[in-house]
Short mmCIF file of C-alpha atoms and ligand atoms in Angstrom, two decimals:
data_model
loop_
_atom_site.label_atom_id
_atom_site.label_comp_id
_atom_site.label_asym_id
_atom_site.label_seq_id
_atom_site.Cartn_x
_atom_site.Cartn_y
_atom_site.Cartn_z
CA UNK N 1 -12.22 20.18 -42.17
CA UNK N 2 -13.05 18.14 -39.11
CA UNK N 3 -13.51 14.45 -38.57
CA UNK N 4 -16.64 13.73 -36.52
CA UNK N 5 -15.85 13.25 -32.84
CA UNK N 6 -15.71 9.63 -31.71
CA UNK N 7 -18.62 8.43 -29.60
CA UNK N 8 -17.92 9.06 -25.91
CA UNK N 9 -15.94 6.47 -23.97
CA UNK N 10 -16.89 6.85 -20.31
CA UNK N 11 -14.96 4.69 -17.85
CA UNK N 12 -15.18 4.10 -14.13
CA UNK N 13 -12.44 5.76 -12.13
CA UNK N 14 -10.64 2.48 -11.49
CA UNK N 15 -10.76 1.37 -15.15
CA UNK N 16 -9.52 4.75 -16.34
CA UNK N 17 -6.67 4.72 -13.83
CA UNK N 18 -5.66 1.16 -14.77
CA UNK N 19 -5.70 2.05 -18.44
CA UNK N 20 -3.39 5.00 -17.82
CA UNK N 21 -1.10 2.75 -15.77
CA UNK N 22 -0.93 0.25 -18.65
CA UNK N 23 0.12 2.97 -21.06
CA UNK N 24 2.54 4.47 -18.55
CA UNK N 25 4.25 1.07 -18.29
CA UNK N 26 5.23 1.38 -21.98
CA UNK N 27 7.00 4.71 -21.55
CA UNK N 28 10.71 5.33 -21.23
CA UNK N 29 12.66 8.29 -19.91
CA UNK N 30 14.44 10.36 -22.55
CA UNK N 31 18.01 10.01 -21.27
CA UNK N 32 20.40 10.09 -18.35
CA UNK N 33 22.66 12.76 -16.92
CA UNK N 34 25.19 13.10 -14.13
CA UNK N 35 24.15 15.40 -11.32
CA UNK N 36 25.75 16.48 -8.02
CA UNK N 37 24.48 14.62 -4.97
CA UNK N 38 23.66 17.89 -3.25
CA UNK N 39 20.61 19.21 -5.04
CA UNK N 40 19.47 15.89 -6.48
CA UNK N 41 16.59 15.40 -4.05
CA UNK N 42 13.40 14.61 -5.95
CA UNK N 43 15.21 13.45 -9.10
CA UNK N 44 14.91 9.86 -10.32
CA UNK N 45 17.93 7.59 -9.98
CA UNK N 46 19.06 6.10 -13.31
CA UNK N 47 21.66 3.61 -12.06
CA UNK N 48 21.81 0.81 -9.51
CA UNK N 49 23.86 1.70 -6.46
CA UNK N 50 26.00 -0.93 -4.78
CA UNK N 51 27.66 -1.18 -1.41
CA UNK N 52 31.39 -0.42 -1.86
CA UNK N 53 32.19 -2.10 1.50
CA UNK N 54 30.43 -4.08 4.18
CA UNK N 55 27.86 -2.18 6.23
CA UNK N 56 28.88 -1.83 8.95
CA UNK N 57 32.54 -2.35 8.01
CA UNK N 58 33.45 -3.30 11.60
CA UNK N 59 31.38 -4.71 14.50
CA UNK N 60 29.80 -1.44 15.54
CA UNK N 61 28.90 -0.62 19.14
CA UNK N 62 25.33 0.68 19.13
CA UNK N 63 25.48 2.17 22.62
CA UNK N 64 27.89 3.96 24.95
CA UNK N 65 28.83 1.47 27.67
CA UNK N 66 31.07 -1.51 28.23
CA UNK N 67 32.06 -4.20 25.77
CA UNK N 68 32.11 -7.51 27.61
CA UNK N 69 31.28 -11.19 27.47
CA UNK N 70 27.59 -11.87 28.09
CA UNK N 71 28.53 -15.11 29.88
CA UNK N 72 30.19 -13.03 32.63
CA UNK N 73 26.80 -11.65 33.66
CA UNK N 74 25.32 -14.87 35.11
CA UNK N 75 25.13 -13.30 38.55
CA UNK N 76 24.19 -9.67 39.02
CA UNK N 77 25.59 -7.31 39.92
CA UNK N 78 28.75 -8.55 38.20
CA UNK N 79 32.09 -6.84 38.78
CA UNK N 80 34.50 -6.73 35.82
CA UNK N 81 37.98 -5.33 35.35
CA UNK N 82 38.08 -2.36 32.94
CA UNK N 83 41.05 -2.92 30.62
CA UNK N 84 40.79 0.17 28.42
CA UNK N 85 38.69 2.59 26.41
CA UNK N 86 37.66 2.38 22.76
CA UNK N 87 36.37 5.50 21.08
CA UNK N 88 34.62 5.96 17.74
CA UNK N 89 37.21 6.75 15.11
CA UNK N 90 40.04 5.46 17.30
CA UNK N 91 42.82 3.34 15.79
CA UNK N 92 41.56 0.47 13.62
CA UNK N 93 43.22 -1.96 16.00
CA UNK N 94 42.71 -0.79 19.58
CA UNK N 95 45.09 -3.50 20.84
CA UNK N 96 42.38 -4.51 23.31
CA UNK N 97 41.10 -8.07 23.62
CA UNK N 98 38.42 -8.74 26.21
CA UNK N 99 38.97 -11.88 28.28
CA UNK N 100 36.78 -13.56 30.92
CA UNK N 101 35.99 -11.15 33.75
CA UNK N 102 37.03 -8.09 31.72
CA UNK N 103 35.27 -5.16 30.06
CA UNK N 104 36.33 -2.26 27.83
CA UNK N 105 34.71 1.13 28.03
CA UNK N 106 33.27 1.78 24.56
CA UNK N 107 31.49 4.61 22.73
CA UNK N 108 28.67 4.41 20.18
CA UNK N 109 30.11 3.96 16.70
CA UNK N 110 33.37 2.38 17.91
CA UNK N 111 34.52 -1.10 16.84
CA UNK N 112 33.73 -3.77 19.44
CA UNK N 113 37.03 -5.41 20.47
CA UNK N 114 37.86 -9.07 19.90
CA UNK N 115 36.63 -11.28 22.73
CA UNK N 116 33.61 -9.11 23.56
CA UNK N 117 30.22 -10.33 22.36
CA UNK N 118 27.92 -7.66 23.79
CA UNK N 119 27.78 -4.06 24.99
CA UNK N 120 25.97 -3.13 28.17
CA UNK N 121 24.65 0.44 28.31
CA UNK N 122 26.54 2.80 30.60
CA UNK N 123 23.22 3.58 32.35
CA UNK N 124 23.22 0.04 33.75
CA UNK N 125 26.71 0.20 35.18
CA UNK N 126 28.59 1.87 37.98
CA UNK N 127 32.31 2.58 37.59
CA UNK N 128 34.74 2.45 40.47
CA UNK N 129 38.35 3.09 39.40
CA UNK N 130 39.42 0.32 37.06
CA UNK N 131 36.42 -1.82 37.93
CA UNK N 132 32.84 -1.65 36.68
CA UNK N 133 29.76 -3.06 38.34
CA UNK N 134 27.12 -4.24 35.85
CA UNK N 135 23.51 -4.24 37.10
CA UNK N 136 21.71 -5.53 34.04
CA UNK N 137 22.08 -8.69 31.96
CA UNK N 138 22.70 -8.52 28.20
CA UNK N 139 22.66 -11.39 25.75
CA UNK N 140 25.45 -12.27 23.32
CA UNK N 141 25.06 -9.93 20.33
CA UNK N 142 23.23 -7.19 22.22
CA UNK N 143 24.21 -3.66 21.14
CA UNK N 144 26.81 -4.83 18.62
CA UNK N 145 25.90 -4.58 14.94
CA UNK N 146 27.82 -7.38 13.17
CA UNK N 147 30.01 -6.67 10.14
CA UNK N 148 27.96 -6.73 6.93
CA UNK N 149 24.65 -7.26 8.72
CA UNK N 150 23.07 -4.23 7.02
CA UNK N 151 24.64 -4.90 3.62
CA UNK N 152 27.49 -6.91 2.16
CA UNK N 153 30.01 -5.31 -0.18
CA UNK N 154 28.50 -5.53 -3.68
CA UNK N 155 24.87 -5.69 -2.49
CA UNK N 156 22.43 -3.51 -4.44
CA UNK N 157 21.23 -0.76 -2.14
CA UNK N 158 19.25 1.42 -4.57
CA UNK N 159 17.65 0.66 -7.93
CA UNK N 160 17.04 2.75 -11.03
CA UNK N 161 13.60 4.35 -10.99
CA UNK N 162 13.69 5.33 -7.32
CA UNK N 163 12.87 8.90 -6.45
CA UNK N 164 15.84 10.28 -4.55
CA UNK N 165 14.59 11.26 -1.14
CA UNK N 166 16.65 12.08 1.93
CA UNK N 167 17.13 8.40 2.82
CA UNK N 168 18.26 7.47 -0.70
CA UNK N 169 20.68 10.42 -0.67
CA UNK N 170 22.08 9.16 2.64
CA UNK N 171 22.75 5.80 0.96
CA UNK N 172 24.51 7.49 -1.97
CA UNK N 173 26.62 9.54 0.44
CA UNK N 174 27.49 6.47 2.48
CA UNK N 175 28.89 4.69 -0.59
CA UNK N 176 30.91 7.78 -1.49
CA UNK N 177 29.08 9.12 -4.53
CA UNK N 178 29.35 12.90 -4.98
CA UNK N 179 27.64 12.57 -8.39
CA UNK N 180 24.71 10.42 -9.41
CA UNK N 181 23.28 9.30 -12.72
CA UNK N 182 19.67 10.49 -12.91
CA UNK N 183 17.06 10.45 -15.66
CA UNK N 184 16.59 13.61 -17.72
CA UNK N 185 13.32 15.34 -17.00
CA UNK N 186 10.59 14.91 -19.61
CA UNK N 187 9.21 18.05 -21.24
CA UNK N 188 5.50 18.33 -20.60
CA UNK N 189 3.64 20.88 -22.72
CA UNK N 190 0.74 22.77 -21.14
CA UNK N 191 -1.90 24.29 -23.37
CA UNK N 192 -4.64 26.37 -21.75
CA UNK N 193 -7.64 26.93 -24.00
CA UNK N 194 -10.59 29.28 -23.91
CA UNK N 195 -11.64 32.59 -25.46
CA UNK N 196 -12.24 33.98 -21.97
CA UNK N 197 -8.78 33.02 -20.67
CA UNK N 198 -6.13 35.76 -20.56
CA UNK N 199 -2.47 35.75 -19.67
CA UNK N 200 -1.66 36.79 -16.10
CA UNK N 201 0.27 39.81 -17.41
CA UNK N 202 -2.92 41.23 -18.96
CA UNK N 203 -5.64 43.19 -17.19
CA UNK N 204 -8.70 40.94 -17.59
CA UNK N 205 -11.95 42.40 -18.85
CA UNK N 206 -15.10 41.81 -16.82
CA UNK N 207 -15.90 38.70 -18.87
CA UNK N 208 -12.37 37.33 -18.79
CA UNK N 209 -10.54 34.96 -16.47
CA UNK N 210 -6.82 34.86 -15.79
CA UNK N 211 -5.06 31.66 -16.77
CA UNK N 212 -4.42 29.82 -13.53
CA UNK N 213 -4.45 26.26 -14.86
CA UNK N 214 -1.12 26.54 -16.66
CA UNK N 215 0.51 27.47 -13.36
CA UNK N 216 -1.14 24.82 -11.19
CA UNK N 217 -0.27 22.24 -13.84
CA UNK N 218 3.32 23.50 -14.10
CA UNK N 219 3.75 23.00 -10.36
CA UNK N 220 2.18 19.55 -10.49
CA UNK N 221 4.40 18.58 -13.44
CA UNK N 222 7.50 19.68 -11.52
CA UNK N 223 6.31 17.73 -8.49
CA UNK N 224 5.97 14.63 -10.66
CA UNK N 225 9.50 15.02 -12.03
CA UNK N 226 8.76 16.81 -15.31
CA UNK N 227 9.80 20.10 -16.92
CA UNK N 228 6.73 22.19 -17.80
CA UNK N 229 6.64 23.97 -21.15
CA UNK N 230 3.90 26.60 -21.18
CA UNK N 231 2.36 27.27 -24.59
CA UNK N 232 0.44 30.44 -25.44
CA UNK N 233 -3.27 30.38 -24.58
CA UNK N 234 -5.33 28.83 -27.38
CA UNK N 235 -8.56 30.53 -28.41
CA UNK N 236 -11.69 28.45 -29.05
CA UNK N 237 -10.96 28.55 -32.76
CA UNK N 238 -9.89 25.42 -34.66
CA UNK N 239 -6.99 26.69 -36.78
CA UNK N 240 -4.99 28.29 -33.96
CA UNK N 241 -5.89 25.46 -31.58
CA UNK N 242 -4.60 22.96 -34.15
CA UNK N 243 -1.36 24.92 -34.53
CA UNK N 244 -0.75 25.01 -30.78
CA UNK N 245 -1.69 21.35 -30.27
CA UNK N 246 0.80 20.54 -33.00
CA UNK N 247 3.49 22.49 -31.13
CA UNK N 248 2.53 20.74 -27.91
CA UNK N 249 2.87 17.32 -29.51
CA UNK N 250 6.59 18.00 -29.97
CA UNK N 251 7.01 17.73 -26.18
CA UNK N 252 7.11 14.35 -24.44
CA UNK N 253 3.53 14.71 -23.21
CA UNK N 254 0.80 17.27 -23.90
CA UNK N 255 -1.68 18.48 -21.31
CA UNK N 256 -4.56 20.55 -22.65
CA UNK N 257 -6.82 22.34 -20.20
CA UNK N 258 -10.38 23.25 -21.08
CA UNK N 259 -12.43 22.78 -24.20
CA UNK N 260 -13.30 19.14 -23.54
CA UNK N 261 -16.87 19.58 -22.23
CA UNK N 262 -20.07 19.49 -24.28
CA UNK N 263 -20.20 23.22 -25.07
CA UNK N 264 -20.53 24.44 -28.64
CA UNK N 265 -16.98 25.86 -28.51
CA UNK N 266 -15.36 22.89 -26.79
CA UNK N 267 -13.25 22.04 -29.80
CA UNK N 268 -10.38 20.03 -28.38
CA UNK N 269 -11.69 16.55 -29.28
CA UNK N 270 -12.73 17.74 -32.73
CA UNK N 271 -9.29 19.22 -33.43
CA UNK N 272 -7.55 16.14 -32.04
CA UNK N 273 -9.53 14.11 -34.57
CA UNK N 274 -7.69 16.12 -37.26
CA UNK N 275 -4.50 14.52 -35.95
CA UNK N 276 -6.17 11.10 -36.23
CA UNK N 277 -5.83 10.86 -32.48
CA UNK N 278 -6.83 7.64 -30.82
CA UNK N 279 -8.97 8.38 -27.77
CA UNK N 280 -8.73 5.82 -24.95
CA UNK N 281 -11.39 7.54 -22.89
CA UNK N 282 -13.30 10.78 -23.15
CA UNK N 283 -15.02 10.77 -19.77
CA UNK N 284 -14.47 9.30 -16.32
CA UNK N 285 -17.31 8.78 -13.85
CA UNK N 286 -15.85 11.13 -11.26
CA UNK N 287 -16.59 14.57 -9.93
CA UNK N 288 -14.87 16.92 -10.36
CA UNK N 289 -13.26 15.97 -13.63
CA UNK N 290 -15.83 14.01 -15.61
CA UNK N 291 -14.92 15.12 -19.18
CA UNK N 292 -11.28 13.99 -18.96
CA UNK N 293 -9.79 12.88 -22.26
CA UNK N 294 -6.82 10.56 -22.66
CA UNK N 295 -5.40 9.56 -26.00
CA UNK N 296 -2.47 9.24 -28.33
CA UNK N 297 -1.43 10.73 -31.63
CA UNK N 298 0.56 8.31 -33.76
CA UNK N 299 3.15 9.27 -36.29
CA UNK N 300 3.51 7.57 -39.65
CA UNK N 301 2.55 7.57 -43.30
CA UNK N 302 -1.07 6.60 -42.82
CA UNK N 303 -1.75 9.77 -40.95
CA UNK N 304 0.34 12.28 -42.80
CA UNK N 305 -1.46 11.14 -45.98
CA UNK N 306 -4.56 12.82 -44.58
CA UNK N 307 -2.66 16.10 -44.68
CA UNK N 308 -5.09 17.59 -42.24
CA UNK N 309 -2.75 18.33 -39.39
CA UNK N 310 1.01 18.05 -38.98
CA UNK N 311 2.12 14.78 -37.46
CA UNK N 312 4.49 14.66 -34.49
CA UNK N 313 7.93 13.14 -34.89
CA UNK N 314 7.04 10.29 -32.52
CA UNK N 315 3.81 8.89 -31.05
CA UNK N 316 2.65 11.19 -28.31
CA UNK N 317 0.21 10.85 -25.48
CA UNK N 318 -2.02 13.73 -24.49
CA UNK N 319 -4.65 14.54 -21.91
CA UNK N 320 -7.56 16.88 -22.35
CA UNK N 321 -8.23 17.97 -18.80
CA UNK N 322 -11.47 19.78 -17.95
CA UNK N 323 -10.83 23.51 -17.57
CA UNK N 324 -12.48 24.07 -14.23
CA UNK N 325 -9.44 24.77 -12.08
CA UNK N 326 -10.15 22.17 -9.39
CA UNK N 327 -11.04 19.58 -12.04
CA UNK N 328 -7.73 20.30 -13.75
CA UNK N 329 -5.81 19.81 -10.49
CA UNK N 330 -7.65 16.63 -9.49
CA UNK N 331 -7.48 14.97 -12.90
CA UNK N 332 -3.76 15.69 -13.14
CA UNK N 333 -3.20 13.89 -9.83
CA UNK N 334 -5.40 10.95 -10.76
CA UNK N 335 -4.44 10.39 -14.40
CA UNK N 336 -1.65 12.60 -15.75
CA UNK N 337 0.78 12.14 -12.85
CA UNK N 338 1.57 8.46 -13.56
CA UNK N 339 2.40 9.33 -17.19
CA UNK N 340 4.73 12.17 -16.18
CA UNK N 341 6.37 9.96 -13.56
CA UNK N 342 6.88 7.14 -16.08
CA UNK N 343 8.47 9.55 -18.58
CA UNK N 344 10.65 10.78 -15.71
CA UNK N 345 11.88 7.19 -15.27
CA UNK N 346 10.08 6.45 -12.04
CA UNK N 347 9.07 2.91 -11.15
CA UNK N 348 5.28 2.63 -11.35
CA UNK N 349 3.43 2.95 -8.09
CA UNK N 350 -0.19 2.35 -7.22
CA UNK N 351 -2.48 5.10 -6.07
CA UNK N 352 -3.17 4.66 -2.37
CA UNK N 353 -5.84 6.32 -0.26
CA UNK N 354 -5.34 6.53 3.49
CA UNK N 355 -8.28 6.32 5.86
CA UNK N 356 -9.01 9.18 8.23
CA UNK N 357 -11.88 9.84 10.66
CA UNK N 358 -14.48 12.23 9.27
CA UNK N 359 -15.02 15.33 11.44
CA UNK N 360 -18.41 16.43 10.14
CA UNK N 361 -21.15 14.81 8.08
CA UNK N 362 -21.01 14.93 4.27
CA UNK N 363 -24.06 14.92 2.01
CA UNK N 364 -23.62 14.60 -1.76
CA UNK N 365 -25.56 13.38 -4.75
CA UNK N 366 -24.54 9.77 -5.42
CA UNK N 367 -23.66 8.25 -8.77
CA UNK N 368 -20.10 9.50 -9.27
CA UNK N 369 -16.90 8.90 -7.38
CA UNK N 370 -16.02 12.21 -5.78
CA UNK N 371 -12.72 13.80 -4.88
CA UNK N 372 -13.63 16.73 -2.70
CA UNK N 373 -11.07 19.26 -1.42
CA UNK N 374 -10.71 18.70 2.32
CA UNK N 375 -8.70 19.70 5.34
CA UNK N 376 -6.74 17.14 7.29
CA UNK N 377 -6.09 18.32 10.87
CA UNK N 378 -5.64 17.04 14.41
CA UNK N 379 -2.44 15.89 16.02
CA UNK N 380 -0.44 12.70 16.42
CA UNK N 381 -2.77 9.67 16.21
CA UNK N 382 -5.88 11.89 16.27
CA UNK N 383 -6.10 12.87 12.60
CA UNK N 384 -9.46 14.04 11.33
CA UNK N 385 -10.70 15.36 8.04
CA UNK N 386 -13.52 17.62 6.86
CA UNK N 387 -14.56 19.21 3.60
CA UNK N 388 -12.90 22.52 2.73
CA UNK N 389 -16.34 23.99 2.06
CA UNK N 390 -15.84 24.67 -1.60
CA UNK N 391 -18.35 26.24 -3.93
CA UNK N 392 -17.71 23.91 -6.85
CA UNK N 393 -14.94 22.99 -9.24
CA UNK N 394 -14.04 26.64 -9.91
CA UNK N 395 -13.27 27.40 -6.27
CA UNK N 396 -9.48 27.73 -6.30
CA UNK N 397 -9.29 29.47 -2.92
CA UNK N 398 -11.06 26.61 -1.11
CA UNK N 399 -8.74 24.16 -2.81
CA UNK N 400 -5.73 26.22 -1.76
CA UNK N 401 -6.96 25.99 1.87
CA UNK N 402 -7.32 22.23 1.48
CA UNK N 403 -4.48 19.77 1.94
CA UNK N 404 -6.17 16.61 0.69
CA UNK N 405 -9.23 15.23 -1.10
CA UNK N 406 -11.89 13.09 0.54
CA UNK N 407 -12.81 10.21 -1.75
CA UNK N 408 -16.53 9.41 -1.75
CA UNK N 409 -17.67 6.24 -3.48
CA UNK N 410 -20.51 6.52 -6.04
CA UNK N 411 -22.95 4.52 -3.91
CA UNK N 412 -22.84 6.89 -0.92
CA UNK N 413 -24.85 10.09 -0.52
CA UNK N 414 -24.48 10.65 3.21
CA UNK N 415 -21.43 9.93 5.33
CA UNK N 416 -21.85 10.49 9.07
CA UNK N 417 -19.22 12.15 11.25
CA UNK N 418 -16.91 9.60 12.86
CA UNK N 419 -16.76 7.28 9.85
CA UNK N 420 -13.33 6.45 8.42
CA UNK N 421 -13.12 7.87 4.93
CA UNK N 422 -10.50 7.39 2.20
CA UNK N 423 -8.33 10.43 1.64
CA UNK N 424 -5.93 11.36 -1.15
CA UNK N 425 -3.21 13.39 0.53
CA UNK N 426 -1.87 16.28 -1.49
P1 LIG W 501 -14.01 24.47 -20.08
O1 LIG W 501 -13.48 23.16 -19.61
O2 LIG W 501 -13.24 25.04 -21.22
O3 LIG W 501 -15.49 24.36 -20.37
O4 LIG W 501 -13.86 25.48 -18.88
C1 LIG W 501 -14.55 25.26 -17.68
C2 LIG W 501 -14.37 26.43 -16.75
O5 LIG W 501 -13.02 26.54 -16.38
C3 LIG W 501 -14.75 27.77 -17.33
O6 LIG W 501 -15.41 28.52 -16.35
C4 LIG W 501 -13.42 28.38 -17.70
O7 LIG W 501 -13.45 29.77 -17.69
C5 LIG W 501 -12.52 27.85 -16.64
N1 LIG W 501 -11.16 27.73 -17.15
C6 LIG W 501 -10.82 27.11 -18.29
N2 LIG W 501 -9.49 27.21 -18.50
C7 LIG W 501 -8.99 27.91 -17.45
C8 LIG W 501 -7.68 28.35 -17.11
N3 LIG W 501 -6.64 28.08 -17.90
N4 LIG W 501 -7.53 29.05 -15.98
C9 LIG W 501 -8.58 29.32 -15.18
N5 LIG W 501 -9.84 28.94 -15.46
C10 LIG W 501 -10.06 28.25 -16.59
MG1 LIG W 502 -13.40 26.56 -22.48
#
């Protein structure tokens, strides 16, 4: 028994993306866990992190040179008496106080002595015995980082929802945290559908295709902070499809690949109707990836009364991603990623396209926003981008050669070489 499919809801790319972002904003991560600092790169921080002391904790010399009083450098070269040496990690109190006409040799990372208000770089000095000649003027404050100027004890340095990258890990290390509280990874179910799709362990017949989407999606899920859960391949047959969708709805998010186009055996929407799924959109005006489906299955008495399909234990979002491998990859990046990231506890972030100079002309049919696999090359400030020369949304090899997507607005059909084009970096 099938409910009739809802009439199609086709949105512009921007509207579809905003709608996903609105739903993502309602999601919460499933829990928190303690994890060692080493190995936590890429995880999402679940606690605020505060400065346990002032940063820097002492007035830090930022250069190797001489600590002195800037006022002594009115006339250059200035000759000062060297009264001692201060090294990084030396005694907390060096016993040195710089007076008028004096300087102390100092190393980067050492505490500037009382009396000194600047450090002149050793390159601008010439040492003769216990005297130093200074050839260059410095101003008061130069090359000394004042106590607490980077952060005061108790200041918040990191916030929950930040992805831990190398800089964030440096902060955690600098406040002495060998373990961090991070969000638990959400479980994201992946359901590949299609009678022609076979497991990679099987020898495919001439009319069969190996399942690649489950693996590209698994990698994308991991990259977004999720834990992929691969379900068995679903045939284009309602009963088994329903069973597997039901299993998938037990995860935190369900991604279905294939079966969402207009073909006679594209049954995903029809079967989702058995779950009384609410569909937010069933198409996006993009290429590749037009027949993307986004929706939610609610739990509750009203639905279970239908007794058509088992109801998940909590409301669950799902995506029906078009099965063409490149469409699957692109639509994950554009729409599924923000949902996985939100479930992973990440603060929402907007999708940003960078602009890069186009290397060779592009001609397309207008009407849809396009995300075409492309190669970003060049060096330093001379980046350029060109299409990867793909043969359509099934061309996995061209997409594997690509490292970005060129974004082509719907109102353009020819873009000349040399124009700056928006690029989604992969
Ligand atoms: P569909 O969206 O089901 O109409 O599938 C569109 C195209 O993508 C067809 O050529 C399928 O064979 C192919 N396809 C669907 N699912 C997968 C998959 N899991 N792995 C590789 N190709 C797939
Ligand atoms: Mg199919």
